[in-house]
Amino acid sequence: MRVAVLGATGRLGRVVVDRALAEGHEVVALARRPRADQVRHERYTEHQADVMDLDSLSVLDGVDAVVFLVGRPGRSTTVVRSTGMSNVVKAAAGYGIKRVIAVSPSAVHIGRDATLVRKAALRFFWHKLNRNPFLDLERMEDELGLSDLDWTVVRTARLTGRPASGAFDAVPGSVRGPERPVALADLAGYVVGHLDDGALHRAVVTLTGKR
Ligand SMILES: NC(=O)c1ccc[n+]([C@@H]2O[C@H](COP(=O)([O-])OP(=O)(O)OC[C@H]3O[C@@H](n4cnc5c(N)ncnc54)[C@H](OP(=O)(O)O)[C@@H]3O)[C@@H](O)[C@H]2O)c1
């Protein structure tokens, strides 16, 4: 597939790019600034694009799927994910792209069936601490949910830099109780491995490490 990775130069983006190339995909990498350590691969091209600027997303013309990994470090107010996703949805409609996968931290969503302990920890600690980025992430997920794209939101527990082990569960929706860290390499493998998976269209899954 011809896959656009938005946020390709970030912590998650780099690993997803490597995995997509390893799996034989053609990668269109997007970010505002190019990578210092350039990727040299015949199936890799890097483009400057700002998700806040719809016109700059014209580079999406001709891609089969978009992986959205745009973010901003820190806890300040931002709309880069939500407005960025809104622009991606518009661009996707314009270029006939149906498939979009976005990654979100599992803590953003407080599941109705979560345990009381989890609800309290999320509501009174994580959501207070990360109020601004979480609001942006919630809105990003809403943009997808309201679209008619074949979207998937992959929510993930805390990510580690360990090698891929496959030791994780992919739970539909949210997790109820405590979650365990997941290797970033496993997340990348999951995202790339499900680019073409119709069973995950219009679905949310949460990745959590195995006991
Ligand atoms: N790190 C985690 O543990 C984790 C877990 C789950 C979900 N997430 C979410 O996954 C996303 C990526 O996380 P990360 O840790 O990889 O973030 P990161 O290292 O800060 O990377 C963010 C990426 O987004 C790009 N970007 C920022 N603003 C942009 C814009 N206006 N237009 C285009 N590209 C833009 C950055 O490149 P430029 O600045 O050059 O544009 C960079 O490539 C975030 O939304 C984060 O909340 C992270």
Short mmCIF file of N, CA and C in Angstrom, two decimals, residues 8-133:
data_model
loop_
_atom_site.label_atom_id
_atom_site.label_comp_id
_atom_site.label_asym_id
_atom_site.label_seq_id
_atom_site.Cartn_x
_atom_site.Cartn_y
_atom_site.Cartn_z
N ALA A 8 5.63 11.78 11.01
CA ALA A 8 6.59 10.70 10.71
C ALA A 8 7.92 10.88 11.41
N THR A 9 8.21 12.09 11.89
CA THR A 9 9.52 12.33 12.50
C THR A 9 9.48 12.19 14.02
N GLY A 10 8.32 11.91 14.58
CA GLY A 10 8.17 11.84 16.04
C GLY A 10 8.57 10.49 16.59
N ARG A 11 8.41 10.35 17.89
CA ARG A 11 8.80 9.10 18.57
C ARG A 11 8.04 7.90 17.98
N LEU A 12 6.74 8.06 17.82
CA LEU A 12 5.95 6.96 17.27
C LEU A 12 6.15 6.86 15.76
N GLY A 13 6.17 8.03 15.11
CA GLY A 13 6.23 8.06 13.66
C GLY A 13 7.43 7.33 13.09
N ARG A 14 8.58 7.54 13.70
CA ARG A 14 9.80 6.91 13.18
C ARG A 14 9.69 5.39 13.19
N VAL A 15 9.14 4.85 14.25
CA VAL A 15 9.06 3.40 14.38
C VAL A 15 8.01 2.84 13.40
N VAL A 16 6.92 3.59 13.23
CA VAL A 16 5.89 3.15 12.27
C VAL A 16 6.43 3.20 10.84
N VAL A 17 7.19 4.25 10.52
CA VAL A 17 7.79 4.35 9.18
C VAL A 17 8.68 3.14 8.93
N ASP A 18 9.56 2.83 9.89
CA ASP A 18 10.48 1.69 9.71
C ASP A 18 9.71 0.39 9.51
N ARG A 19 8.66 0.22 10.30
CA ARG A 19 7.89 -1.02 10.21
C ARG A 19 7.15 -1.12 8.87
N ALA A 20 6.59 0.02 8.43
CA ALA A 20 5.86 0.01 7.15
C ALA A 20 6.81 -0.32 6.00
N LEU A 21 8.02 0.23 6.03
CA LEU A 21 9.00 -0.07 4.98
C LEU A 21 9.37 -1.56 5.04
N ALA A 22 9.57 -2.05 6.27
CA ALA A 22 9.95 -3.46 6.44
C ALA A 22 8.87 -4.39 5.92
N GLU A 23 7.61 -3.93 5.99
CA GLU A 23 6.49 -4.78 5.53
C GLU A 23 6.20 -4.59 4.05
N GLY A 24 7.04 -3.81 3.37
CA GLY A 24 6.92 -3.69 1.91
C GLY A 24 6.04 -2.56 1.42
N HIS A 25 5.61 -1.67 2.34
CA HIS A 25 4.76 -0.56 1.92
C HIS A 25 5.60 0.58 1.34
N GLU A 26 4.90 1.42 0.57
CA GLU A 26 5.51 2.66 0.10
C GLU A 26 5.13 3.73 1.13
N VAL A 27 6.11 4.46 1.65
CA VAL A 27 5.83 5.41 2.74
C VAL A 27 5.98 6.85 2.27
N VAL A 28 4.91 7.63 2.51
CA VAL A 28 4.95 9.07 2.27
C VAL A 28 4.99 9.71 3.65
N ALA A 29 6.15 10.23 4.03
CA ALA A 29 6.36 10.74 5.39
C ALA A 29 6.10 12.24 5.43
N LEU A 30 5.28 12.68 6.40
CA LEU A 30 4.94 14.10 6.49
C LEU A 30 5.26 14.66 7.88
N ALA A 31 5.84 15.83 7.90
CA ALA A 31 6.05 16.59 9.13
C ALA A 31 6.42 18.01 8.69
N ARG A 32 6.48 18.92 9.65
CA ARG A 32 6.84 20.29 9.27
C ARG A 32 8.32 20.43 9.00
N ARG A 33 9.12 19.67 9.77
CA ARG A 33 10.59 19.71 9.58
C ARG A 33 11.08 18.32 9.20
N PRO A 34 12.02 18.27 8.27
CA PRO A 34 12.52 16.95 7.85
C PRO A 34 13.34 16.30 8.95
N ARG A 35 13.52 15.01 8.84
CA ARG A 35 14.36 14.27 9.79
C ARG A 35 15.82 14.61 9.57
N ALA A 36 16.55 14.78 10.67
CA ALA A 36 17.98 15.06 10.55
C ALA A 36 18.71 13.83 9.99
N ASP A 37 18.37 12.66 10.53
CA ASP A 37 18.99 11.42 10.04
C ASP A 37 18.12 10.87 8.92
N GLN A 38 18.39 11.28 7.71
CA GLN A 38 17.50 10.97 6.59
C GLN A 38 17.34 9.47 6.37
N VAL A 39 16.11 9.08 6.10
CA VAL A 39 15.85 7.69 5.75
C VAL A 39 16.18 7.53 4.27
N ARG A 40 16.99 6.57 3.95
CA ARG A 40 17.30 6.33 2.52
C ARG A 40 16.70 4.98 2.13
N HIS A 41 15.62 5.08 1.38
CA HIS A 41 14.94 3.85 0.96
C HIS A 41 14.18 4.16 -0.31
N GLU A 42 14.17 3.22 -1.23
CA GLU A 42 13.52 3.50 -2.52
C GLU A 42 12.01 3.67 -2.40
N ARG A 43 11.44 3.12 -1.33
CA ARG A 43 9.98 3.27 -1.16
C ARG A 43 9.63 4.37 -0.15
N TYR A 44 10.57 5.27 0.12
CA TYR A 44 10.34 6.33 1.13
C TYR A 44 10.49 7.71 0.50
N THR A 45 9.49 8.57 0.72
CA THR A 45 9.65 9.98 0.35
C THR A 45 9.20 10.82 1.54
N GLU A 46 9.88 11.94 1.73
CA GLU A 46 9.56 12.82 2.86
C GLU A 46 9.05 14.16 2.32
N HIS A 47 7.99 14.66 2.93
CA HIS A 47 7.39 15.90 2.45
C HIS A 47 7.13 16.83 3.63
N GLN A 48 7.29 18.12 3.37
CA GLN A 48 6.99 19.10 4.40
C GLN A 48 5.49 19.39 4.33
N ALA A 49 4.81 19.24 5.45
CA ALA A 49 3.37 19.55 5.49
C ALA A 49 3.00 19.94 6.91
N ASP A 50 2.04 20.86 6.99
CA ASP A 50 1.54 21.30 8.30
C ASP A 50 0.06 20.92 8.33
N VAL A 51 -0.33 20.06 9.26
CA VAL A 51 -1.72 19.60 9.28
C VAL A 51 -2.71 20.75 9.55
N MET A 52 -2.19 21.88 10.05
CA MET A 52 -3.07 23.03 10.30
C MET A 52 -3.38 23.78 8.99
N ASP A 53 -2.66 23.41 7.94
CA ASP A 53 -2.80 24.09 6.65
C ASP A 53 -3.32 23.06 5.64
N LEU A 54 -4.63 23.13 5.36
CA LEU A 54 -5.26 22.12 4.50
C LEU A 54 -4.55 22.01 3.15
N ASP A 55 -4.13 23.15 2.59
CA ASP A 55 -3.50 23.12 1.27
C ASP A 55 -2.24 22.26 1.26
N SER A 56 -1.53 22.26 2.41
CA SER A 56 -0.27 21.52 2.42
C SER A 56 -0.50 20.01 2.43
N LEU A 57 -1.77 19.60 2.61
CA LEU A 57 -2.06 18.17 2.63
C LEU A 57 -2.35 17.62 1.22
N SER A 58 -2.10 18.45 0.21
CA SER A 58 -2.30 17.98 -1.17
C SER A 58 -1.38 16.80 -1.48
N VAL A 59 -0.34 16.64 -0.70
CA VAL A 59 0.58 15.52 -0.89
C VAL A 59 -0.10 14.18 -0.60
N LEU A 60 -1.28 14.23 0.02
CA LEU A 60 -2.01 12.98 0.30
C LEU A 60 -2.66 12.40 -0.97
N ASP A 61 -2.71 13.20 -2.00
CA ASP A 61 -3.32 12.72 -3.25
C ASP A 61 -2.61 11.43 -3.71
N GLY A 62 -3.37 10.36 -3.83
CA GLY A 62 -2.78 9.11 -4.34
C GLY A 62 -2.39 8.11 -3.27
N VAL A 63 -2.57 8.46 -1.97
CA VAL A 63 -2.22 7.46 -0.95
C VAL A 63 -3.44 6.56 -0.67
N ASP A 64 -3.15 5.36 -0.18
CA ASP A 64 -4.22 4.39 0.12
C ASP A 64 -4.67 4.48 1.57
N ALA A 65 -3.78 4.91 2.45
CA ALA A 65 -4.11 4.93 3.88
C ALA A 65 -3.27 6.01 4.56
N VAL A 66 -3.84 6.55 5.64
CA VAL A 66 -3.15 7.59 6.42
C VAL A 66 -3.00 7.09 7.85
N VAL A 67 -1.79 7.21 8.39
CA VAL A 67 -1.56 6.93 9.82
C VAL A 67 -1.28 8.28 10.47
N PHE A 68 -2.12 8.64 11.44
CA PHE A 68 -2.06 9.98 12.04
C PHE A 68 -1.36 9.91 13.39
N LEU A 69 -0.13 10.43 13.43
CA LEU A 69 0.68 10.38 14.66
C LEU A 69 1.20 11.76 15.01
N VAL A 70 0.38 12.76 14.71
CA VAL A 70 0.77 14.15 14.98
C VAL A 70 0.59 14.43 16.47
N GLY A 71 1.51 15.16 17.03
CA GLY A 71 1.38 15.52 18.44
C GLY A 71 2.25 16.70 18.77
N ARG A 72 2.19 17.05 20.01
CA ARG A 72 2.99 18.17 20.47
C ARG A 72 3.40 17.87 21.89
N PRO A 73 4.70 17.98 22.19
CA PRO A 73 5.14 17.66 23.55
C PRO A 73 4.54 18.64 24.57
N GLY A 74 4.41 18.21 25.79
CA GLY A 74 3.97 19.11 26.86
C GLY A 74 2.48 19.07 27.10
N ARG A 75 2.05 19.94 28.02
CA ARG A 75 0.65 19.88 28.49
C ARG A 75 -0.12 21.17 28.20
N SER A 76 0.43 22.01 27.33
CA SER A 76 -0.25 23.28 27.08
C SER A 76 -1.42 23.11 26.11
N THR A 77 -2.24 24.14 26.04
CA THR A 77 -3.41 24.11 25.16
C THR A 77 -2.97 23.95 23.72
N THR A 78 -3.63 23.06 23.02
CA THR A 78 -3.29 22.85 21.60
C THR A 78 -4.49 22.31 20.86
N VAL A 79 -4.53 22.58 19.57
CA VAL A 79 -5.59 21.99 18.72
C VAL A 79 -4.95 21.27 17.54
N VAL A 80 -3.65 20.96 17.68
CA VAL A 80 -2.95 20.42 16.52
C VAL A 80 -3.50 19.05 16.10
N ARG A 81 -3.95 18.25 17.07
CA ARG A 81 -4.48 16.94 16.71
C ARG A 81 -5.91 17.06 16.17
N SER A 82 -6.74 17.87 16.86
CA SER A 82 -8.15 17.94 16.46
C SER A 82 -8.33 18.72 15.15
N THR A 83 -7.73 19.90 15.07
CA THR A 83 -7.85 20.66 13.81
C THR A 83 -7.09 19.93 12.71
N GLY A 84 -5.94 19.34 13.09
CA GLY A 84 -5.19 18.56 12.11
C GLY A 84 -6.02 17.42 11.56
N MET A 85 -6.71 16.70 12.44
CA MET A 85 -7.53 15.58 11.96
C MET A 85 -8.70 16.08 11.13
N SER A 86 -9.29 17.20 11.54
CA SER A 86 -10.38 17.77 10.75
C SER A 86 -9.90 18.05 9.32
N ASN A 87 -8.69 18.58 9.20
CA ASN A 87 -8.13 18.85 7.86
C ASN A 87 -7.84 17.55 7.11
N VAL A 88 -7.37 16.55 7.84
CA VAL A 88 -7.10 15.26 7.18
C VAL A 88 -8.40 14.66 6.66
N VAL A 89 -9.49 14.76 7.45
CA VAL A 89 -10.78 14.23 7.00
C VAL A 89 -11.23 14.95 5.72
N LYS A 90 -11.03 16.25 5.70
CA LYS A 90 -11.40 17.02 4.48
C LYS A 90 -10.54 16.59 3.29
N ALA A 91 -9.23 16.49 3.53
CA ALA A 91 -8.33 16.10 2.43
C ALA A 91 -8.66 14.70 1.95
N ALA A 92 -8.94 13.80 2.89
CA ALA A 92 -9.25 12.42 2.53
C ALA A 92 -10.50 12.38 1.64
N ALA A 93 -11.50 13.18 1.99
CA ALA A 93 -12.72 13.22 1.17
C ALA A 93 -12.38 13.72 -0.23
N GLY A 94 -11.53 14.72 -0.29
CA GLY A 94 -11.17 15.31 -1.59
C GLY A 94 -10.39 14.34 -2.48
N TYR A 95 -9.57 13.51 -1.87
CA TYR A 95 -8.70 12.63 -2.66
C TYR A 95 -9.19 11.18 -2.68
N GLY A 96 -10.38 10.94 -2.14
CA GLY A 96 -10.95 9.60 -2.19
C GLY A 96 -10.23 8.59 -1.31
N ILE A 97 -9.63 9.08 -0.23
CA ILE A 97 -8.95 8.16 0.71
C ILE A 97 -9.98 7.74 1.76
N LYS A 98 -10.05 6.44 2.05
CA LYS A 98 -11.03 5.98 3.05
C LYS A 98 -10.39 5.59 4.37
N ARG A 99 -9.15 5.11 4.33
CA ARG A 99 -8.57 4.47 5.51
C ARG A 99 -7.68 5.42 6.30
N VAL A 100 -8.04 5.63 7.56
CA VAL A 100 -7.23 6.47 8.47
C VAL A 100 -7.10 5.76 9.81
N ILE A 101 -5.87 5.63 10.30
CA ILE A 101 -5.64 5.06 11.63
C ILE A 101 -4.97 6.14 12.48
N ALA A 102 -5.51 6.34 13.69
CA ALA A 102 -4.91 7.30 14.62
C ALA A 102 -4.56 6.59 15.92
N VAL A 103 -3.54 7.10 16.59
CA VAL A 103 -3.13 6.51 17.87
C VAL A 103 -3.39 7.52 18.97
N SER A 104 -3.89 7.01 20.08
CA SER A 104 -4.30 7.86 21.20
C SER A 104 -3.90 7.15 22.50
N PRO A 105 -3.59 7.88 23.56
CA PRO A 105 -3.29 7.18 24.82
C PRO A 105 -4.57 6.62 25.43
N SER A 106 -4.49 5.44 26.01
CA SER A 106 -5.69 4.79 26.55
C SER A 106 -6.32 5.61 27.67
N ALA A 107 -5.51 6.41 28.38
CA ALA A 107 -6.02 7.17 29.52
C ALA A 107 -7.00 8.27 29.12
N VAL A 108 -7.04 8.59 27.81
CA VAL A 108 -7.93 9.67 27.36
C VAL A 108 -9.40 9.32 27.60
N HIS A 109 -9.71 8.03 27.48
CA HIS A 109 -11.12 7.63 27.55
C HIS A 109 -11.42 6.94 28.89
N ILE A 110 -12.45 7.40 29.55
CA ILE A 110 -12.87 6.75 30.80
C ILE A 110 -14.06 5.87 30.46
N GLY A 111 -13.79 4.58 30.34
CA GLY A 111 -14.84 3.64 29.92
C GLY A 111 -15.95 3.56 30.96
N ARG A 112 -17.18 3.37 30.46
CA ARG A 112 -18.32 3.29 31.38
C ARG A 112 -18.20 2.07 32.30
N ASP A 113 -17.58 1.00 31.77
CA ASP A 113 -17.46 -0.22 32.57
C ASP A 113 -16.11 -0.32 33.29
N ALA A 114 -15.36 0.79 33.32
CA ALA A 114 -14.07 0.75 34.02
C ALA A 114 -14.30 0.54 35.52
N THR A 115 -13.31 -0.06 36.16
CA THR A 115 -13.44 -0.26 37.61
C THR A 115 -13.45 1.10 38.30
N LEU A 116 -13.96 1.12 39.52
CA LEU A 116 -14.02 2.40 40.26
C LEU A 116 -12.63 2.98 40.46
N VAL A 117 -11.67 2.10 40.72
CA VAL A 117 -10.30 2.56 40.94
C VAL A 117 -9.76 3.23 39.68
N ARG A 118 -10.01 2.59 38.52
CA ARG A 118 -9.51 3.16 37.26
C ARG A 118 -10.22 4.50 36.98
N LYS A 119 -11.53 4.51 37.18
CA LYS A 119 -12.27 5.75 36.93
C LYS A 119 -11.71 6.89 37.78
N ALA A 120 -11.47 6.59 39.06
CA ALA A 120 -10.98 7.63 39.97
C ALA A 120 -9.59 8.09 39.56
N ALA A 121 -8.70 7.13 39.22
CA ALA A 121 -7.32 7.48 38.84
C ALA A 121 -7.32 8.35 37.59
N LEU A 122 -8.17 7.98 36.61
CA LEU A 122 -8.19 8.75 35.36
C LEU A 122 -8.80 10.14 35.60
N ARG A 123 -9.95 10.14 36.28
CA ARG A 123 -10.69 11.41 36.44
C ARG A 123 -9.96 12.40 37.32
N PHE A 124 -9.45 11.91 38.45
CA PHE A 124 -8.92 12.85 39.45
C PHE A 124 -7.41 13.05 39.35
N PHE A 125 -6.73 12.24 38.53
CA PHE A 125 -5.29 12.46 38.37
C PHE A 125 -4.92 12.72 36.91
N TRP A 126 -5.05 11.69 36.05
CA TRP A 126 -4.52 11.82 34.69
C TRP A 126 -5.24 12.90 33.89
N HIS A 127 -6.56 12.98 34.05
CA HIS A 127 -7.29 13.99 33.27
C HIS A 127 -7.06 15.40 33.80
N LYS A 128 -6.79 15.53 35.08
CA LYS A 128 -6.48 16.86 35.61
C LYS A 128 -5.09 17.28 35.13
N LEU A 129 -4.15 16.33 35.20
CA LEU A 129 -2.77 16.62 34.82
C LEU A 129 -2.65 16.95 33.32
N ASN A 130 -3.39 16.21 32.51
CA ASN A 130 -3.23 16.33 31.04
C ASN A 130 -4.45 16.95 30.38
N ARG A 131 -5.11 17.84 31.09
CA ARG A 131 -6.38 18.39 30.63
C ARG A 131 -6.33 18.86 29.17
N ASN A 132 -5.31 19.65 28.83
CA ASN A 132 -5.26 20.26 27.49
C ASN A 132 -4.99 19.24 26.37
N PRO A 133 -3.91 18.45 26.48
CA PRO A 133 -3.72 17.47 25.39
C PRO A 133 -4.85 16.44 25.30
#
